[in-house]
Tab-separated table of C-alpha atoms and ligand atoms in Angstrom:
chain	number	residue	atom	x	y	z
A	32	UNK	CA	-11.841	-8.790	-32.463
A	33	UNK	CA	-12.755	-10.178	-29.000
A	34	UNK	CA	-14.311	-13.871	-28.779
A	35	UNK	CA	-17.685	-14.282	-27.264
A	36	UNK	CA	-17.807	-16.148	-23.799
A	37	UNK	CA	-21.841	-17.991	-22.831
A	38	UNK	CA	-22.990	-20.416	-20.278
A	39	UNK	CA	-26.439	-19.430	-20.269
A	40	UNK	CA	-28.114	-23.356	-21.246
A	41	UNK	CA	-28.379	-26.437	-19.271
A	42	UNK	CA	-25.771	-26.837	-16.286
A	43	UNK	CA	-24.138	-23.897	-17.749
A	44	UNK	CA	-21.289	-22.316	-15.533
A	45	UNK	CA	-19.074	-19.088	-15.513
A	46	UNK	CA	-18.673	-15.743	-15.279
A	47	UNK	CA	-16.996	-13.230	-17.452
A	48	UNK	CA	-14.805	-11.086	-15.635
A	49	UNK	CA	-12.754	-9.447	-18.375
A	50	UNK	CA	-12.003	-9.946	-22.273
A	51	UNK	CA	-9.180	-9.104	-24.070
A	52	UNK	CA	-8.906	-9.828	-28.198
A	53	UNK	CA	-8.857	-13.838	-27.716
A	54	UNK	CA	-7.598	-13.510	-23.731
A	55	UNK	CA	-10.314	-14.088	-21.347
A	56	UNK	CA	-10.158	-13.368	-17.028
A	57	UNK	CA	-13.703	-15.969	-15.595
A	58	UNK	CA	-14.668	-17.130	-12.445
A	59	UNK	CA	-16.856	-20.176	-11.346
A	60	UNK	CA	-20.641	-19.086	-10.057
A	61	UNK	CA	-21.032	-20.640	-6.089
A	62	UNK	CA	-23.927	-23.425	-6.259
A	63	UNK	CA	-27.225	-21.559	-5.004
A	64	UNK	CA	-27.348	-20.697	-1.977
A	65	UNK	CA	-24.361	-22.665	-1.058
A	66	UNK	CA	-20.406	-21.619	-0.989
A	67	UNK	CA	-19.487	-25.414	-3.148
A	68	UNK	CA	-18.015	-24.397	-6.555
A	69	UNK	CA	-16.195	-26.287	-9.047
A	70	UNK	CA	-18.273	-27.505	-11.771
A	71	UNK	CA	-17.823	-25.283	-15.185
A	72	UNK	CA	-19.330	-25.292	-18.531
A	73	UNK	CA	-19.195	-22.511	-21.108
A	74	UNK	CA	-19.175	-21.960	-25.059
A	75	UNK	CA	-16.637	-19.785	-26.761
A	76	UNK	CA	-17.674	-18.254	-30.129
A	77	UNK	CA	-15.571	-16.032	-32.990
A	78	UNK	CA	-12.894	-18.952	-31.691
A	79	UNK	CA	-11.790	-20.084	-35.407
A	80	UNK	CA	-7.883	-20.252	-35.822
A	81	UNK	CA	-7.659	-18.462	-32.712
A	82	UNK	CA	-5.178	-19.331	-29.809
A	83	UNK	CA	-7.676	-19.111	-27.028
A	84	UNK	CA	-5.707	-18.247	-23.283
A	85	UNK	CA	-8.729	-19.020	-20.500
A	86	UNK	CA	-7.763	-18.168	-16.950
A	87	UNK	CA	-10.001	-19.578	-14.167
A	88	UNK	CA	-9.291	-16.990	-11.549
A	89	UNK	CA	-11.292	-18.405	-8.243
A	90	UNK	CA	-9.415	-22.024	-8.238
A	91	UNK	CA	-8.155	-21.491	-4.672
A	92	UNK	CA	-11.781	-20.933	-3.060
A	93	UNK	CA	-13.279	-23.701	-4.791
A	94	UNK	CA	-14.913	-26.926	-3.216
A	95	UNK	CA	-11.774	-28.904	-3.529
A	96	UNK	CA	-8.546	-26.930	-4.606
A	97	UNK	CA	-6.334	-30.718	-4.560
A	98	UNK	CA	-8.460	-31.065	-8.032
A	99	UNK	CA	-6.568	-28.421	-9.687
A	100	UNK	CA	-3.093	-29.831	-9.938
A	101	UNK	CA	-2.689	-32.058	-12.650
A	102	UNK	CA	-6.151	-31.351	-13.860
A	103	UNK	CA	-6.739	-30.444	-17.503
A	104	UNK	CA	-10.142	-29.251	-18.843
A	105	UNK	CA	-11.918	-30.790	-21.459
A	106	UNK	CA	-12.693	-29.261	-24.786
A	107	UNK	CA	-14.997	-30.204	-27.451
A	108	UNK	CA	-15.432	-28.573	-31.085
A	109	UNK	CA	-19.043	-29.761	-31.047
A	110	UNK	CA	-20.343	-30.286	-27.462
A	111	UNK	CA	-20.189	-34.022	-28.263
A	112	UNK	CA	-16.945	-35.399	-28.700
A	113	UNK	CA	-14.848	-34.197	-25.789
A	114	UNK	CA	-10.754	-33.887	-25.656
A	115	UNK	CA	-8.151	-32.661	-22.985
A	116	UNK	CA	-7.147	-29.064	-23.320
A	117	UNK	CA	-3.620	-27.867	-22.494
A	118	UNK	CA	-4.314	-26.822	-18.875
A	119	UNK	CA	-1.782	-25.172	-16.169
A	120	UNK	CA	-2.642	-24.471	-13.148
A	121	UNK	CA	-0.938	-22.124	-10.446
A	122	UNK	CA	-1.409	-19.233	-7.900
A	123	UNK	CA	-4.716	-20.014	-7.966
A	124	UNK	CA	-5.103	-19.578	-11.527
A	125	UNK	CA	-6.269	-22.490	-14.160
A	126	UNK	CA	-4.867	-21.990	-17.233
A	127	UNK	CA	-6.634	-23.550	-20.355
A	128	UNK	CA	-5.185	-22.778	-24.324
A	129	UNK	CA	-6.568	-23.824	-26.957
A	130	UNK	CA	-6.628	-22.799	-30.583
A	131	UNK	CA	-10.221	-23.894	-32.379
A	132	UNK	CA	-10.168	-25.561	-35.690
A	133	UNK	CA	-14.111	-24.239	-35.515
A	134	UNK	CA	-15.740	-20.866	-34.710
A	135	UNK	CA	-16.675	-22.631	-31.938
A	136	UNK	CA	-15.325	-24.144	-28.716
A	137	UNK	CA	-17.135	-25.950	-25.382
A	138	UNK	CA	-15.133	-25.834	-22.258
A	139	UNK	CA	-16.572	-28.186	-19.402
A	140	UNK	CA	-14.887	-29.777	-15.804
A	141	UNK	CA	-16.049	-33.293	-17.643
A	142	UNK	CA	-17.861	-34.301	-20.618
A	143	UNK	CA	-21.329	-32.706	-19.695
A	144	UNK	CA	-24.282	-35.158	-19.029
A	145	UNK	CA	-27.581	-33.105	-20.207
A	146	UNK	CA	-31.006	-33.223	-19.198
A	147	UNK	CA	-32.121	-34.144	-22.343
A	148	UNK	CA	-29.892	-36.792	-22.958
A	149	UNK	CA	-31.020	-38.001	-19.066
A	150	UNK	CA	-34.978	-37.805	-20.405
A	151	UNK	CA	-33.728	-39.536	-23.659
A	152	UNK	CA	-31.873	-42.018	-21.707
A	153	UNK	CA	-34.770	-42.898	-19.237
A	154	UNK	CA	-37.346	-42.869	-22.317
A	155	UNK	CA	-34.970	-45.396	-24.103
A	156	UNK	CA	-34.664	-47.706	-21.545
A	157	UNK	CA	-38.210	-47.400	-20.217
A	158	UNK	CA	-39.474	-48.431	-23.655
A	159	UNK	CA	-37.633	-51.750	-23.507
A	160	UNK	CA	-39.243	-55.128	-22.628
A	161	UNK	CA	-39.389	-56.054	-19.034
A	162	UNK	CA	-38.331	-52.511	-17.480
A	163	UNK	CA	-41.075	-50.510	-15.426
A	164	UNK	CA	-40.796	-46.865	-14.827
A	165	UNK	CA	-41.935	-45.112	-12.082
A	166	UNK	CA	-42.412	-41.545	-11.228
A	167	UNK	CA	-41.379	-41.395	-8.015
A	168	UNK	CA	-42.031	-37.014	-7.755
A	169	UNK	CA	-40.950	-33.923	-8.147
A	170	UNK	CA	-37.916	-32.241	-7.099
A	171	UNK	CA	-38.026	-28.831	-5.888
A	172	UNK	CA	-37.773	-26.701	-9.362
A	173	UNK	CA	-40.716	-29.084	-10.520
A	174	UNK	CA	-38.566	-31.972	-12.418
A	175	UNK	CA	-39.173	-35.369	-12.670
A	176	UNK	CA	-37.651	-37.719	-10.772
A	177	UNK	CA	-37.209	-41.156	-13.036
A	178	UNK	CA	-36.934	-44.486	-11.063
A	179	UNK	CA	-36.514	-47.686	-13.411
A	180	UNK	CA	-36.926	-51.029	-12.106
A	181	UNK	CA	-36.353	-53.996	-13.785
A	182	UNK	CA	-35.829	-58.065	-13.220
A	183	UNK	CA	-37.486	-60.484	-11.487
A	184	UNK	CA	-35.303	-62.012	-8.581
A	185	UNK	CA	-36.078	-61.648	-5.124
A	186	UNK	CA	-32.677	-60.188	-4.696
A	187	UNK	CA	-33.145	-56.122	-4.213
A	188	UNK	CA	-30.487	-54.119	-5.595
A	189	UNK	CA	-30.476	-50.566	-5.731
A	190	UNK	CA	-28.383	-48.162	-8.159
A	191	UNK	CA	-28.306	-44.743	-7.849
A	192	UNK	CA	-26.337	-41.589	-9.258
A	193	UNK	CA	-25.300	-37.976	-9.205
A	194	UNK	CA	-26.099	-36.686	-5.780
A	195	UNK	CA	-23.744	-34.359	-6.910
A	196	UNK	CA	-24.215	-33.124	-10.147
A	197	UNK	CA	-21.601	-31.826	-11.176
A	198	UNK	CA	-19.899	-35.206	-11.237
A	199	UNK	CA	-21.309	-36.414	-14.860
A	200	UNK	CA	-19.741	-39.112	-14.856
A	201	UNK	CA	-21.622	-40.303	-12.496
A	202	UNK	CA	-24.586	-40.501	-15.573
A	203	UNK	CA	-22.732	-41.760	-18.371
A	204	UNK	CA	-21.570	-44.604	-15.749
A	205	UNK	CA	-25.486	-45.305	-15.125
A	206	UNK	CA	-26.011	-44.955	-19.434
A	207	UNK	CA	-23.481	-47.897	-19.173
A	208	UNK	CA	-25.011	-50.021	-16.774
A	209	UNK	CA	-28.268	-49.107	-17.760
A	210	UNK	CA	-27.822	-50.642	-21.620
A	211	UNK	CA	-25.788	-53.871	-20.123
A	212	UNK	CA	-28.783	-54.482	-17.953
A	213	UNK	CA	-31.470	-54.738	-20.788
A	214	UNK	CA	-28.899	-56.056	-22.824
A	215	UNK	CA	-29.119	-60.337	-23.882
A	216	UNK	CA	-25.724	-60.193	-22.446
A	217	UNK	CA	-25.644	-64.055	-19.940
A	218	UNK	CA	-24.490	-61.854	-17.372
A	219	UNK	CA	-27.224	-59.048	-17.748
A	220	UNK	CA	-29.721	-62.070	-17.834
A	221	UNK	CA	-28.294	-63.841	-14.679
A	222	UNK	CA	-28.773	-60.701	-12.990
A	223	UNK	CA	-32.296	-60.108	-13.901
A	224	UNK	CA	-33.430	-63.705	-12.852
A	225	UNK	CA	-31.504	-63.377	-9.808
A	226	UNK	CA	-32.262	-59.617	-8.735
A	227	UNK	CA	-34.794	-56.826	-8.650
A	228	UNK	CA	-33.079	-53.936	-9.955
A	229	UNK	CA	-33.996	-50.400	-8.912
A	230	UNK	CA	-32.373	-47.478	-10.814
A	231	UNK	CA	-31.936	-44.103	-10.539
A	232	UNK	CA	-29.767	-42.185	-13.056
A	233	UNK	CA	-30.029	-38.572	-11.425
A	234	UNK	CA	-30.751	-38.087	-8.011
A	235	UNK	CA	-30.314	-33.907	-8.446
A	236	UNK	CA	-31.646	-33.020	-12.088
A	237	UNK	CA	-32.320	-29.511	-10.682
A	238	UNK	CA	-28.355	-29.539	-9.536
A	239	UNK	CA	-27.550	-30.386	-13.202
A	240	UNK	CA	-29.599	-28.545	-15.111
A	241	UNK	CA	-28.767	-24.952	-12.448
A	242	UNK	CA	-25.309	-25.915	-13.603
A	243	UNK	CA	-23.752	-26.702	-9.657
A	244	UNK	CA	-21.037	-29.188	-8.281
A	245	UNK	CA	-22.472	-30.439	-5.315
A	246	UNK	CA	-26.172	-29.558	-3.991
A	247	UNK	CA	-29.631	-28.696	-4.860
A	248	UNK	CA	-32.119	-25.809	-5.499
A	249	UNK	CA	-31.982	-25.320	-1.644
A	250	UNK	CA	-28.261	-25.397	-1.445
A	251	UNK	CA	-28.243	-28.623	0.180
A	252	UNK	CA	-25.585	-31.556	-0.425
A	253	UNK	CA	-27.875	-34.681	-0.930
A	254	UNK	CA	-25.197	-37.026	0.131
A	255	UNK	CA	-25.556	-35.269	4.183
A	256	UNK	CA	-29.366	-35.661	4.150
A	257	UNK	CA	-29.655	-39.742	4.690
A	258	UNK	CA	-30.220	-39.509	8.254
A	259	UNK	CA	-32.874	-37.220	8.349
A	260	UNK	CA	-34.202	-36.153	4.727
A	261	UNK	CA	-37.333	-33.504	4.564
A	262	UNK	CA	-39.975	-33.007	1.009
A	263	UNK	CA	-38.825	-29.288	2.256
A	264	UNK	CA	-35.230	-29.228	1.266
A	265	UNK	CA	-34.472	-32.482	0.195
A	266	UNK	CA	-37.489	-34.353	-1.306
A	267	UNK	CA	-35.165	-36.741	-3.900
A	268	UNK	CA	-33.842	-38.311	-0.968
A	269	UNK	CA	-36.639	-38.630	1.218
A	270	UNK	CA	-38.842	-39.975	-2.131
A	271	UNK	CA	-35.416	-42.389	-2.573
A	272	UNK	CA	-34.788	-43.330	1.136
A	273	UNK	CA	-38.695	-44.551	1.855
A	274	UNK	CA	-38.739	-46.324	-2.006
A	275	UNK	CA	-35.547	-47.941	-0.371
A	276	UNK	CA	-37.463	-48.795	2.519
A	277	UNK	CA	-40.482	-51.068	0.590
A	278	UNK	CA	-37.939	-52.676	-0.856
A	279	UNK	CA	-35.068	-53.366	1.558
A	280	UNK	CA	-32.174	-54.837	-0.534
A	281	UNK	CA	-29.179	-56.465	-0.584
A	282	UNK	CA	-27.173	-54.039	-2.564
A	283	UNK	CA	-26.633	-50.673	-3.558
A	284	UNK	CA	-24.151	-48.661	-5.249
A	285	UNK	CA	-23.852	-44.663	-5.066
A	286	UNK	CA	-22.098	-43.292	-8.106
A	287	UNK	CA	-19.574	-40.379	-7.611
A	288	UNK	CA	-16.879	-38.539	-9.122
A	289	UNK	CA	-13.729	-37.652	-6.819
A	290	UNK	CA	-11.688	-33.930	-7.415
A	291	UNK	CA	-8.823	-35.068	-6.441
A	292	UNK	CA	-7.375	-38.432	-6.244
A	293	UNK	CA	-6.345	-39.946	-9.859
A	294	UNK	CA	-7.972	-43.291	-9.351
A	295	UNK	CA	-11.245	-44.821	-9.322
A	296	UNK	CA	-11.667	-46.561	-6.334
A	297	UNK	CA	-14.850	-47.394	-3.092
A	298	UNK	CA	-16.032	-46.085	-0.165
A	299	UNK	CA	-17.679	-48.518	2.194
A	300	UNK	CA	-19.356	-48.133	5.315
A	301	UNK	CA	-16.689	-49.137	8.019
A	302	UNK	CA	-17.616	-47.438	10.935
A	303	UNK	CA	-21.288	-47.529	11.453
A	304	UNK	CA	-22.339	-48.995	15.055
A	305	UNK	CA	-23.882	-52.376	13.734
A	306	UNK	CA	-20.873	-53.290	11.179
A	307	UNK	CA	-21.388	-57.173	11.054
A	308	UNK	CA	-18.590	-59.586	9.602
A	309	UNK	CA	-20.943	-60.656	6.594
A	310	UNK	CA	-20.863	-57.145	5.451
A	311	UNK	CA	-17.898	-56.981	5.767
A	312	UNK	CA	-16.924	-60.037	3.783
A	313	UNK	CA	-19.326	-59.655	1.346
A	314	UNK	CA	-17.903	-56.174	0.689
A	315	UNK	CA	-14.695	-57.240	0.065
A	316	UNK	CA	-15.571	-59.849	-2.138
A	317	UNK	CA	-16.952	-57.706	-4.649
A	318	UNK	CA	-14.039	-55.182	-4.750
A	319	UNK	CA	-11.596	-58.067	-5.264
A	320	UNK	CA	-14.168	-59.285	-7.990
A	321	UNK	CA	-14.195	-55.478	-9.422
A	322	UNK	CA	-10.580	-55.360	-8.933
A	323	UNK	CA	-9.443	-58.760	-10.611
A	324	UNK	CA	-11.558	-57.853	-13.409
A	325	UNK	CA	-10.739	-54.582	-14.595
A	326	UNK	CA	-7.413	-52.132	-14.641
A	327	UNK	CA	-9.954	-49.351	-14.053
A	328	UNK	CA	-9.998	-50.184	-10.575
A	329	UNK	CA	-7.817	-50.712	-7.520
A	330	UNK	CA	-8.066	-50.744	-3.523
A	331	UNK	CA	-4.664	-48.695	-2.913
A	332	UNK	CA	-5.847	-45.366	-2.848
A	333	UNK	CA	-9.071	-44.166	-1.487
A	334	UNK	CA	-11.047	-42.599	1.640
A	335	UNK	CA	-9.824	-42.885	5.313
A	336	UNK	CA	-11.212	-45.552	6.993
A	337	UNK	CA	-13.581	-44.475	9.804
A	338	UNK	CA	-13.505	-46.004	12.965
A	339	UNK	CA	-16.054	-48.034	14.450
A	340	UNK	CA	-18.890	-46.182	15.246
A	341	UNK	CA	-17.334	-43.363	13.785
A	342	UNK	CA	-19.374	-43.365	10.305
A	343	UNK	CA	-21.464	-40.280	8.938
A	344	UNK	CA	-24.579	-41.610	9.144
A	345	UNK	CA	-25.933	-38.562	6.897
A	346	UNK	CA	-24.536	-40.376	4.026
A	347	UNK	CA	-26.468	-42.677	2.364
A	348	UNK	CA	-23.986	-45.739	2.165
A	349	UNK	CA	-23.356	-45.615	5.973
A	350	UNK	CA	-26.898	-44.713	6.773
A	351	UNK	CA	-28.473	-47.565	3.904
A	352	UNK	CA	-25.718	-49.954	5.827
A	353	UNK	CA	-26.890	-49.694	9.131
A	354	UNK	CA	-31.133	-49.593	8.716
A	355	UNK	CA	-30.810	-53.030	6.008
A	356	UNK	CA	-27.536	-54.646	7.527
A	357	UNK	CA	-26.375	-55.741	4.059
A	358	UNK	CA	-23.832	-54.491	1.556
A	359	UNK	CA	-23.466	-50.930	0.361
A	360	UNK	CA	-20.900	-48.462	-0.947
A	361	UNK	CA	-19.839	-45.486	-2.993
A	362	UNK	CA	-18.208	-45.679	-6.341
A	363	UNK	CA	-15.696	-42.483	-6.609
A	364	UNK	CA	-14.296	-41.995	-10.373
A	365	UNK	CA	-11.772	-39.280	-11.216
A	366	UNK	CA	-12.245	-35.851	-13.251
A	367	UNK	CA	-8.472	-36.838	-13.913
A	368	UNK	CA	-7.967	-39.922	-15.185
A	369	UNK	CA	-6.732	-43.261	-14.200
A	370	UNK	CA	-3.030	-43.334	-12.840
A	371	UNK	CA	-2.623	-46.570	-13.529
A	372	UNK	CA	-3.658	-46.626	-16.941
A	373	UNK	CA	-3.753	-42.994	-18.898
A	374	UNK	CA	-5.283	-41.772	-22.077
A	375	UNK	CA	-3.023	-39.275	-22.842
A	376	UNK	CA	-6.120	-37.851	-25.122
A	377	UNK	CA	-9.309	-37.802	-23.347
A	378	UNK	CA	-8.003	-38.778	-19.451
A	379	UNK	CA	-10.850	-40.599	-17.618
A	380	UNK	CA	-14.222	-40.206	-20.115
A	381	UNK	CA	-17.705	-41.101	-20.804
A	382	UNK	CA	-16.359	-43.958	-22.779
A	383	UNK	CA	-14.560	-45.459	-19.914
A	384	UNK	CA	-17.388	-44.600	-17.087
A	385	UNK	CA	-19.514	-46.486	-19.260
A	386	UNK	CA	-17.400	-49.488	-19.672
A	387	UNK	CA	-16.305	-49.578	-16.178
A	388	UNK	CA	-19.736	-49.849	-15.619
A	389	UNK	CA	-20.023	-52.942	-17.115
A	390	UNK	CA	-17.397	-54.680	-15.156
A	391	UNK	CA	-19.177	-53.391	-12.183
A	392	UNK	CA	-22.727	-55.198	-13.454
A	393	UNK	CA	-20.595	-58.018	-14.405
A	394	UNK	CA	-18.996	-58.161	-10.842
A	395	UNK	CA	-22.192	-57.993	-9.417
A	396	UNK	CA	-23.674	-61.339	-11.338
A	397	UNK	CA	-20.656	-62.864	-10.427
A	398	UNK	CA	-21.619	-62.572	-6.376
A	399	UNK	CA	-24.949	-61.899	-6.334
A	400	UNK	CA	-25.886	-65.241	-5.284
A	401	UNK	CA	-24.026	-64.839	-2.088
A	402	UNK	CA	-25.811	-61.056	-0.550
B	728	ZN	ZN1	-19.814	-37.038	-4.986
């Protein structure tokens, strides 16, 4: 009997190309009108006792083929729980066995982030005392876009996710930060007095929800619109960028996943014309905070630096640098896992994105005073 192969629900991803008795030839769909592909997400059914053999057939024209290599997939029996599959990868080819307990099996490139658990997630944390939400529009296949603020310090700090959305973690990190920051935790409440938080959890729900890596309904990559953003093609980031600039701020963090490197680490803003040596310190400071705090990050590997002058100001921690002068950057976390510090199991997870988020909000109360 031949299994079943689906990805038609929320940020479902794949094509079937061929089936053979419990052997299955798929390709990853291109992100709408855009050539970026790497995100997948599909459900196998008549699975049960079978030993699955998944070949990913497109891995060398994908967005970032340096994420294949020591890459596995992640499996779960009940699109909750997630687990590292047996993956291979070469010639092109990702290779993913694995023989379900279950008559059915979820394959994803990380432990999917949904849209309803992003509405339940904004409804939760809207609901609590002291947190105002705002609907700051409409993105352009109609969803809402959810901004939460909450504290009451004059400090501005802004937090924002998932320009890319097929980087999930990117949303579980923001579940994490989100429940520290209504939390009675002394840090969480240090932060509040000190700061005026401004979140948002998904900054491409239609990216998510279509099922794409890296861009929008129009195909566009949100993270190369700062400089010049249009309601047209990219209305999240021109609703974001002019929120941004009532508030100015002191702070913000943009939450990423990397393909390739095996090792969560930041991206700063070097490089744009009006770097000043505040920034610079103040920067540094909190990545030797982050870094002195937690295993889950280090300053080894990373980005390039650019040169001065040299910065892309289409991206919104170079561009957010240079209009407010103060401290920005770009959290990357790994589809991997964590080089330094493995889980054989799972590899990096929503477990770990949410606790690293933690350190982050606690690394942030720890400096705040001095942005
Ligand atoms: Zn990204």
């Amino acid at each position: 009997m031949t299994i079943t192969i689906s990805a038609d629900f929320d940020a479902g991803n794949i094509e079937v190309q061929s089936l053979d008795g419990a052997r299955a030839e798929l390709t990853i769909r291109k992100d709408h009108k855009s050539d970026f592909y790497q995100w997948f997400y599909f459900r196998v059914d008549g699975a049960a006792g079978r030993a699955l053999e998944l070949n990913i057939t497109n891995c060398t024209g994908a967005a970032y083929p340096l994420g294949w290599p020591d890459y596995r997939a992640c499996v779960s029996d009940d699109n909750v729980d997630w687990r590292r599959a047996d993956t291979r990868y070469a010639d092109g080819t990702l290779t993913i066995r694995h023989t379900p307990a279950g008559d059915m099996a979820w394959f994803a490139y990380f432990a999917p982030y949904s849209s309803d658990r992003h509405q339940a997630l904004v409804n939760r944390i809207a609901g609590q005392a002291g947190v105002t939400h705002r609907l700051l529009g409409r993105t352009l296949d109609g969803r809402p876009l959810d901004l939460l603020t909450l504290g009451n310090g004059p400090k501005q700090v802004w937090l924002y996710a998932r320009q890319h959305p097929g980087e999930t973690m990117a949303e579980w990190w923001m579940e994490g930060a989100l429940d520290f920051l209504v939390s009675d935790d002394a840090a969480a409440r240090k932060l509040r007095d000190a700061a005026t938080l401004h979140v948002v959890p998904n900054m491409n729900p239609d990216g998510s929800a279509r099922g794409h890596l890296r861009t929008n309904a129009a195909g566009k990559n949100l993270n190369r619109e700062w400089a010049d953003p249009t309601m047209d093609f990219s209305p999240v980031v021109f609703l974001v960028s002019a929120a941004m600039d009532e508030t100015g701020g002191a702070f913000a963090m943009d939450v990423h996943g990397d393909e390739a490197i095996p090792f969560v680490f930041m991206a700063g803003f070097d490089g744009v014309p009006s770097l000043t040596p505040r920034q610079v310190e103040n920067y540094d400071a909190y990545l030797a905070a982050l870094e002195a705090r937690t295993a889950d990050f280090q300053t080894k590997y990373g980005y390039p630096k650019a040169g001065l002058g040299k910065a892309n100001m289409t991206m919104s921690t170079n561009q957010l640098a240079e209009r407010f002068g103060a401290v920005r950057m770009t959290l990357e976390m790994p589809f991997k896992d964590n080089k330094d510090a493995p889980d054989p199991v799972e590899g990096w997870s929503p477990k770990r994105s949410k606790a690293l988020a933690v350190d982050c909000m606690r690394t942030l109360a720890e400096i705040i005073d001095r942005l």
